[in-house]
Coordinates of C-alpha atoms in Angstrom, one line a residue:
X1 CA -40.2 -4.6 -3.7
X2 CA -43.7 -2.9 -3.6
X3 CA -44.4 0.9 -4.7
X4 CA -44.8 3.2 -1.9
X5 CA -46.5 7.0 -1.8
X6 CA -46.3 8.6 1.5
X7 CA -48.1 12.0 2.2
X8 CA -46.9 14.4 5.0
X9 CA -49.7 16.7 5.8
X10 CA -48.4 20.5 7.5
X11 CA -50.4 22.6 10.0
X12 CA -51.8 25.6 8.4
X13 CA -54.3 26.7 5.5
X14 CA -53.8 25.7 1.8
X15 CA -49.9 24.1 2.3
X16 CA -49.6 21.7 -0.1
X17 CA -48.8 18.0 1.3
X18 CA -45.0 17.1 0.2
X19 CA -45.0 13.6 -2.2
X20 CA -42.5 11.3 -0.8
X21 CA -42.0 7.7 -3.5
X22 CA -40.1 4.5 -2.4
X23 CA -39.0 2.8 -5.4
X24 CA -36.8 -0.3 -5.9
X25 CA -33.8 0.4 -8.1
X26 CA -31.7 -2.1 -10.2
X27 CA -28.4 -1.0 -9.3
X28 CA -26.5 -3.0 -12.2
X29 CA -28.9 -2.1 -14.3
X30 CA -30.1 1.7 -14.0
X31 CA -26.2 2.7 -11.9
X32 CA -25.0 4.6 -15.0
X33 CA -28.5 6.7 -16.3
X34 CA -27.5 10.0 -16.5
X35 CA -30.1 11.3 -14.2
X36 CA -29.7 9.0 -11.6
X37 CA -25.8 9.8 -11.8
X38 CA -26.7 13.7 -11.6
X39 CA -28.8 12.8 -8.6
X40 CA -26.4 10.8 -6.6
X41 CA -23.9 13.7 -7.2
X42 CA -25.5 16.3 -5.7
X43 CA -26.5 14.3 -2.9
X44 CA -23.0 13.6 -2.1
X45 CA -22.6 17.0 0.1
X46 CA -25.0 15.6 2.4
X47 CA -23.3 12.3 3.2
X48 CA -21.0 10.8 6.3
X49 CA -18.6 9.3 4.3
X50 CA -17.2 8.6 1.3
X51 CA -18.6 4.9 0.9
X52 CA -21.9 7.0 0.1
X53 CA -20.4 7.9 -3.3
X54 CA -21.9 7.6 -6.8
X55 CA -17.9 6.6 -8.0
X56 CA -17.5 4.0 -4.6
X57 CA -21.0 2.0 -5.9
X58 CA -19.6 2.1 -9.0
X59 CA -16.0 0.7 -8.9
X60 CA -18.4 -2.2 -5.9
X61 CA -20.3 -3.2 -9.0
X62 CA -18.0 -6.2 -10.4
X63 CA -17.5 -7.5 -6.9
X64 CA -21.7 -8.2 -6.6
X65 CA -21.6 -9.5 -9.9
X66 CA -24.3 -12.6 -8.8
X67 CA -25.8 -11.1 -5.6
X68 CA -29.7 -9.4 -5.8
X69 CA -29.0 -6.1 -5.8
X70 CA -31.6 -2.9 -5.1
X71 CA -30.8 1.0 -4.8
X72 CA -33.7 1.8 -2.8
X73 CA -34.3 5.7 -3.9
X74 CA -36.9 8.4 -2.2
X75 CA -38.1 10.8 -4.5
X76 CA -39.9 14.4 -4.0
X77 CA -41.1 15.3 -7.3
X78 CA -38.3 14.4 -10.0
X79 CA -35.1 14.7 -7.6
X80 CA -33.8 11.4 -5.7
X81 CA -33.6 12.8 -2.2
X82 CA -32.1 9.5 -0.7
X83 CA -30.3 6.6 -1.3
X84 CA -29.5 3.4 -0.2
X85 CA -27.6 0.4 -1.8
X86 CA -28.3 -2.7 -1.0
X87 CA -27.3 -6.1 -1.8
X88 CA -27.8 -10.1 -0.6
X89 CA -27.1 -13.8 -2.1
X90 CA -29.3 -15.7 -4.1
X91 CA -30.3 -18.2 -1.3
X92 CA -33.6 -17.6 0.1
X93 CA -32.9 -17.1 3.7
X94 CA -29.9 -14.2 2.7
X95 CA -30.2 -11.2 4.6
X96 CA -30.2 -8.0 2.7
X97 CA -27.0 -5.8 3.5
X98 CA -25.1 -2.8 2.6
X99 CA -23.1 -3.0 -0.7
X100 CA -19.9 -3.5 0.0
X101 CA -20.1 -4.1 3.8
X102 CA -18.8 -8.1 3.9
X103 CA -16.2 -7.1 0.7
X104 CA -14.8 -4.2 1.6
X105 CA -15.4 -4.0 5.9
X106 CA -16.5 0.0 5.4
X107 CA -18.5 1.7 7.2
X108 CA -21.7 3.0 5.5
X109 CA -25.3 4.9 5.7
X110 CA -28.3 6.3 4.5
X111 CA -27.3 9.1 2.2
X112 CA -30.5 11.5 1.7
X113 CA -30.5 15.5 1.5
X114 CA -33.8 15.0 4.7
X115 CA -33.9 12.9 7.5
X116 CA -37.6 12.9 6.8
X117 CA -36.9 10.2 3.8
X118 CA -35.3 7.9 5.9
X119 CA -39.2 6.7 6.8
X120 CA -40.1 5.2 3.4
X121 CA -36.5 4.0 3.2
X122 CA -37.5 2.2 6.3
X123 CA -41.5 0.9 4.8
X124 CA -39.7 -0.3 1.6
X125 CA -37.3 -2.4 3.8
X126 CA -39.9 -3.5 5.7
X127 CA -41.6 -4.6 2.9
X128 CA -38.9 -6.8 1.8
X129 CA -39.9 -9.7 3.8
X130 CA -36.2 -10.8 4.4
X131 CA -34.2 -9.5 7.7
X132 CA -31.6 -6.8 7.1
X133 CA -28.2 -6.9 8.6
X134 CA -26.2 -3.3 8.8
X135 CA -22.3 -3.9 10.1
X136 CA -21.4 -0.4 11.0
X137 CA -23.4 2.9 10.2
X138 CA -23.2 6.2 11.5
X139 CA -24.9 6.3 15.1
X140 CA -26.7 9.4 14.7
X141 CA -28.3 7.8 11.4
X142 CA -32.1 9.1 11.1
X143 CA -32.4 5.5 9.3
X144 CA -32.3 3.8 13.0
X145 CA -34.9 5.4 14.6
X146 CA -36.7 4.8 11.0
X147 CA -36.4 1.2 11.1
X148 CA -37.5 1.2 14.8
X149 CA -40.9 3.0 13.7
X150 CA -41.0 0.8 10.3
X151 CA -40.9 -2.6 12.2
X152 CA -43.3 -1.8 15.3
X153 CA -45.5 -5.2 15.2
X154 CA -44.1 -6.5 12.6
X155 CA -40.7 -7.5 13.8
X156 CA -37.9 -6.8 15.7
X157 CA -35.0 -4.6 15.5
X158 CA -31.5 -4.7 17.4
X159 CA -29.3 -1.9 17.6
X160 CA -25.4 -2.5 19.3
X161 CA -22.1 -0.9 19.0
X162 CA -19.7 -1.6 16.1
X163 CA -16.1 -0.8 15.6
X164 CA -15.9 3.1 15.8
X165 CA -13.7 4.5 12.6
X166 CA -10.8 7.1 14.3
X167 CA -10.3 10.3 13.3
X168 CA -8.0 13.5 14.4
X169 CA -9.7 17.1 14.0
X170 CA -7.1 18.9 12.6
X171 CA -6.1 22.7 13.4
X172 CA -3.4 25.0 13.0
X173 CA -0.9 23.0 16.0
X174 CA -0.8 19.9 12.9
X175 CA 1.6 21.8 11.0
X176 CA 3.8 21.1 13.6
X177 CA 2.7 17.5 14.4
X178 CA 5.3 16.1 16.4
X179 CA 4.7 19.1 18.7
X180 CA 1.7 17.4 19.7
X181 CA 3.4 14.4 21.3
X182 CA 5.4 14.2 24.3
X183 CA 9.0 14.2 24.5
X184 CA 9.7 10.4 24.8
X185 CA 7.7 10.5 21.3
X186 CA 9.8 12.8 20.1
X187 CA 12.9 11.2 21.0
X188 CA 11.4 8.4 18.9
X189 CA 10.6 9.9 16.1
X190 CA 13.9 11.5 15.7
X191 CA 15.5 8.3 16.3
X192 CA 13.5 6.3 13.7
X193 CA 14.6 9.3 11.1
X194 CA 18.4 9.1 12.0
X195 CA 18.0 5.4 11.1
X196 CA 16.4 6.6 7.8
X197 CA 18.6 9.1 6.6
X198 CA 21.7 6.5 7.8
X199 CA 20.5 4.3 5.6
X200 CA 20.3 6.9 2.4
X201 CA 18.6 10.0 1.5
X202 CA 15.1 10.8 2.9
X203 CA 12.1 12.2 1.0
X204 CA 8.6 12.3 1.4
X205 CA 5.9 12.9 -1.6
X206 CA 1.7 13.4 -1.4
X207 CA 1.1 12.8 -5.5
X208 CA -2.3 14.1 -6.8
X209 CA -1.8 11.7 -10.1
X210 CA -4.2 12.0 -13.1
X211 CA -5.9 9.5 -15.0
X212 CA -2.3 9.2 -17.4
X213 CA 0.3 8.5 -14.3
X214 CA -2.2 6.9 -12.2
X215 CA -1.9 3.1 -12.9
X216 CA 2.0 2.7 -12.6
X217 CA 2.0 5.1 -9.5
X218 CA -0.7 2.8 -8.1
X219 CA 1.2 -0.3 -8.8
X220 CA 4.1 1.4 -7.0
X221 CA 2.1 1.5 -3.7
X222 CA 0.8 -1.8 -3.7
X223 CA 4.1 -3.4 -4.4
X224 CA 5.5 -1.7 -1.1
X225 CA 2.1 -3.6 0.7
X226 CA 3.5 -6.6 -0.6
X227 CA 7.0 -6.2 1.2
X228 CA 5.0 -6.6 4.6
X229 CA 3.5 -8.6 6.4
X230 CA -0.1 -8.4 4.8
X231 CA 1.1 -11.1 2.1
X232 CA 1.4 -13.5 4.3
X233 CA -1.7 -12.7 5.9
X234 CA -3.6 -12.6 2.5
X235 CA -4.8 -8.8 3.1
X236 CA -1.9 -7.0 0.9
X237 CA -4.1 -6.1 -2.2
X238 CA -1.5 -7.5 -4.6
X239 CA -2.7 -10.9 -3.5
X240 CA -6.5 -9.7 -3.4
X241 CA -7.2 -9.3 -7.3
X242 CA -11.2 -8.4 -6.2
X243 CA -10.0 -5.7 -3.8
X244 CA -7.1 -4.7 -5.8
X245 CA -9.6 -4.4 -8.9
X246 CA -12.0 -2.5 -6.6
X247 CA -9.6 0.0 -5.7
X248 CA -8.0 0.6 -8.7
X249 CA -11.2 1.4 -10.2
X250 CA -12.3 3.6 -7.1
X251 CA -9.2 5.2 -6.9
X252 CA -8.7 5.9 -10.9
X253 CA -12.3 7.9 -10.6
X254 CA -11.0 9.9 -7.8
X255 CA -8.0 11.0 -9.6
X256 CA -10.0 11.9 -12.9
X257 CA -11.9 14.3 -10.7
X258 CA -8.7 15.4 -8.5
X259 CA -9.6 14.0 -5.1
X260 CA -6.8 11.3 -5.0
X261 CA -3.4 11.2 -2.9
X262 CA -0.9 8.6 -2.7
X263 CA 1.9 9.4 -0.3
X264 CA 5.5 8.2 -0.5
X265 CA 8.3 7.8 1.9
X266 CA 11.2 6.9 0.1
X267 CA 14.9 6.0 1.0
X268 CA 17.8 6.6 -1.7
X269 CA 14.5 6.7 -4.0
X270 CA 13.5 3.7 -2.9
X271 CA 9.6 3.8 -1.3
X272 CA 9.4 2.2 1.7
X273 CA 5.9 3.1 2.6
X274 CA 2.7 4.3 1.3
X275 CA -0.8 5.8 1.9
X276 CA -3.7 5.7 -0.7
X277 CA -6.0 8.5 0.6
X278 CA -8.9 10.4 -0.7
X279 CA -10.0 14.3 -0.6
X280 CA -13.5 14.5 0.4
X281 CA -16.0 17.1 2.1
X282 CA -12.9 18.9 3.7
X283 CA -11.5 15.6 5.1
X284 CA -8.4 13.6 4.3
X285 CA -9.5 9.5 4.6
X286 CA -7.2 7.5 4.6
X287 CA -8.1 3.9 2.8
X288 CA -4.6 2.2 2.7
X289 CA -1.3 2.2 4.6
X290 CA 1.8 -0.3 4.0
X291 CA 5.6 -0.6 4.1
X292 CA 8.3 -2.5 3.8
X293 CA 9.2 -4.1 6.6
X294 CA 12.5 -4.1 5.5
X295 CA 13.0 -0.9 6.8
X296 CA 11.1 -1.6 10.2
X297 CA 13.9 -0.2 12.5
X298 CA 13.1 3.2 11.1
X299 CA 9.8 3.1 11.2
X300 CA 8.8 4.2 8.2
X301 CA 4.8 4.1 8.4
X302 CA 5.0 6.6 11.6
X303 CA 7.1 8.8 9.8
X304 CA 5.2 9.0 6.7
X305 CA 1.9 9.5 8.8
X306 CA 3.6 12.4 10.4
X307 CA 4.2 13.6 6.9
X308 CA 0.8 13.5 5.6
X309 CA -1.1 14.6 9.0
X310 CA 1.4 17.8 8.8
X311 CA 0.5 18.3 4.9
X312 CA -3.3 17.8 5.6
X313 CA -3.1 20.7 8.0
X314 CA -1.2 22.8 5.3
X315 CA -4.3 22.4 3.4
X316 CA -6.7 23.8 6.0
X317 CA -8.6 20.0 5.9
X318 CA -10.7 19.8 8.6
X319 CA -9.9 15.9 10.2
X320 CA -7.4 13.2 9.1
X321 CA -10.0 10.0 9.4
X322 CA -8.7 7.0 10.1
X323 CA -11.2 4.5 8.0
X324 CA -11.2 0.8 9.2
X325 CA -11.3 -0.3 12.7
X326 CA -10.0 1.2 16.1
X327 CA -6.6 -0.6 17.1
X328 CA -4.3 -0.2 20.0
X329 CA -1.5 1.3 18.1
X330 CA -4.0 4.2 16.7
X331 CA -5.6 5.1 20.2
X332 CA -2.5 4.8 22.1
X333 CA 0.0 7.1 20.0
X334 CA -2.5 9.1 17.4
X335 CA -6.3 9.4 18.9
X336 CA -8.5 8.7 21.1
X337 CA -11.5 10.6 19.0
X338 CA -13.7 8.7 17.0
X339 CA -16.6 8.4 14.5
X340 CA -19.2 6.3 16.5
X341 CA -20.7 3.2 14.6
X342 CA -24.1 0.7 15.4
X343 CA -24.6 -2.3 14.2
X344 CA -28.4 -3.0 13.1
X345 CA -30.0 -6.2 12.4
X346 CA -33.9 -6.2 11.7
X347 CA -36.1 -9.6 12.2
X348 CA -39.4 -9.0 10.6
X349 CA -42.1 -11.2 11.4
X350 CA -41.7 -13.9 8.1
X351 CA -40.0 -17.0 7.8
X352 CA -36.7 -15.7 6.6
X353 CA -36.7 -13.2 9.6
X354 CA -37.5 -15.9 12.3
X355 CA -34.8 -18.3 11.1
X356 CA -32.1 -15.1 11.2
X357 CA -33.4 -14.6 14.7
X358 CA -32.9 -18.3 15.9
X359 CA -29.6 -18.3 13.9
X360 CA -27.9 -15.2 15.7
X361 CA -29.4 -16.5 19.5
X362 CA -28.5 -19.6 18.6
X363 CA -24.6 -17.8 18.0
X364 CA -25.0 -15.7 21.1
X365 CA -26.2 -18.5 23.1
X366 CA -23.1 -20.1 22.0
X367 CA -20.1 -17.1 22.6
X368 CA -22.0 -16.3 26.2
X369 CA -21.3 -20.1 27.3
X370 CA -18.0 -20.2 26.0
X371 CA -17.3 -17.3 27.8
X372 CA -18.8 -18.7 30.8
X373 CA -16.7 -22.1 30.6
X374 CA -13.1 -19.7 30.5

């Protein structure tokens, strides 16, 4: 990918022009430079969500092993002041894609400390020659009116809803959550804890483990994810050794630096459901949920939730985000708020970017007459 230097001339006398540089990173090779690493860091603040982490990239690496990867990076002066992983497969007609987005299904962006460096993002994309294909980023990112301005003549660019990611802004009433619910909910949940404590005694944990207790508390939680019914579906990371791997790794860094949770619901000391969660910019996200179904009559996934939405607001966290995708069991009993996502494909004007354009017509053409014959 080509060099870039973009100036951006003020109004007034004598004020300097600000030195913007697009630069092509090699993400396997240059991730762990110390500078870079200090860089990424303290652009961290400025991000949407945790996917946008130094430590997330990271712990992503061994599951690109064989992919082109680049870390586009903007730089003003010495400081990276945006940055953008990116990754496709060796064939030549591969669209470039955000790390992780196929493996993982998270939601992603641009992370840069000014909107203004989303434009050289944009040029070194551009520049590429191969279209770009963006599952679900934030849809106030400044990199979408970027690409829209980067591609003007020489291509196209399509912009639709994704899968929002839910969330609950949290206040002072979610120390109280079942409060919040009506009282046929609450008859529920009372009901669903009688059935617990029938069963044996009832007790709920949120574990902040370090790096010395993490692995077997870890293996704990996915082992209650495999008593459901994610094994026979194939999702349960016990069964997933590239997932599992991933967010061991992901999850190991978080606890070195103290941002990890892993919540327990356990009967007669039993756990009987889990949540692997994450501490980050005032938020609790919530990665991973399972239980053992088991225990299904008591419902012990709601009752855990309950637990950990009641603890988040004990901590003064600002939301309890929901990552993944919006389902009818969240927006009919939890929320109805949400993080809204686009989807962004660009088609530049060069053979690899014509034949993604005939390929996803040729897929739309396709769903809009089977829709048609129903």
């Amino acid at each position: 990918m080509r060099h870039a230097r973009f100036d951006r001339m003020g109004s007034g006398n004598a004020r300097p022009a600000r030195r913007w540089s697009t630069r092509a990173i090699d993400l396997a090779r240059e991730m762990d430079a110390v500078r870079l690493a200090a860089d990424w860091e303290q652009l961290e603040p400025r991000g949407n969500w945790p996917t946008q982490t130094r430590d997330f990239a990271a712990a992503l690496a061994p599951l690109l092993s064989g992919q082109h990867q680049k870390l586009l990076g903007v730089r003003n002066g010495i400081a990276i002041t945006a940055l953008l992983p990116l990754c496709r497969d060796r064939r030549y007609l591969a669209r470039w894609r955000m790390a992780g987005a196929i493996e993982l299904f998270e939601p992603g962006d641009l992370l840069c400390a000014d909107p203004a460096a989303a434009g050289p993002v944009a040029a070194a994309i551009r520049a590429a020659h191969h279209p770009l294909s963006l599952d679900r980023i934030s849809r106030d990112s400044p990199l979408v009116p970027a690409l829209r301005r980067a591609m003007r003549g020489r291509g196209w660019v399509s912009v639709r809803p994704a899968m929002p990611c839910p969330m609950i802004p949290l206040g002072e009433s979610w120390r109280d959550p079942e409060s919040r619910f009506n009282a046929g909910r609450r008859s529920d949940f009372r009901r669903a804890a009688r059935r617990a404590e029938a069963i044996g005694p009832v007790t709920f944990e949120t574990l902040a483990p370090g790096p010395a207790d993490f692995d077997a508390l870890f293996d704990e939680a996915i082992g209650v994810e495999l008593r459901s019914w994610k094994r026979e579906a194939g999702s349960a990371l016990a069964v997933d050794r590239r997932r599992e791997t991933f967010f061991r790794r992901f999850f190991r860094s978080a606890a070195a630096r103290g941002t990890f949770r892993l919540s327990f619901m356990r009967i007669g000391g039993e756990a009987v459901a889990m949540q692997l969660a994450l501490l980050w910019a005032g938020r609790y996200w919530l990665f991973k949920i399972g239980h053992d179904d088991r225990f299904g009559k008591c419902s012990p996934g709601t009752l855990l939730m309950l637990h950990t939405l009641r603890w988040a607001a004990e901590q003064g966290l600002e939301s309890y985000e929901l990552l993944g995708e919006t389902e009818v069991w969240i927006t009919r009993f939890w929320t109805q708020e949400q993080r809204d996502c686009v989807r962004v494909r660009t088609y530049p004007f060069t053979p690899p970017g014509l034949a993604a354009l005939l390929a996803d017509g040729l897929f739309w053409l396709r769903h809009r007459l089977g829709r048609a014959a129903r």
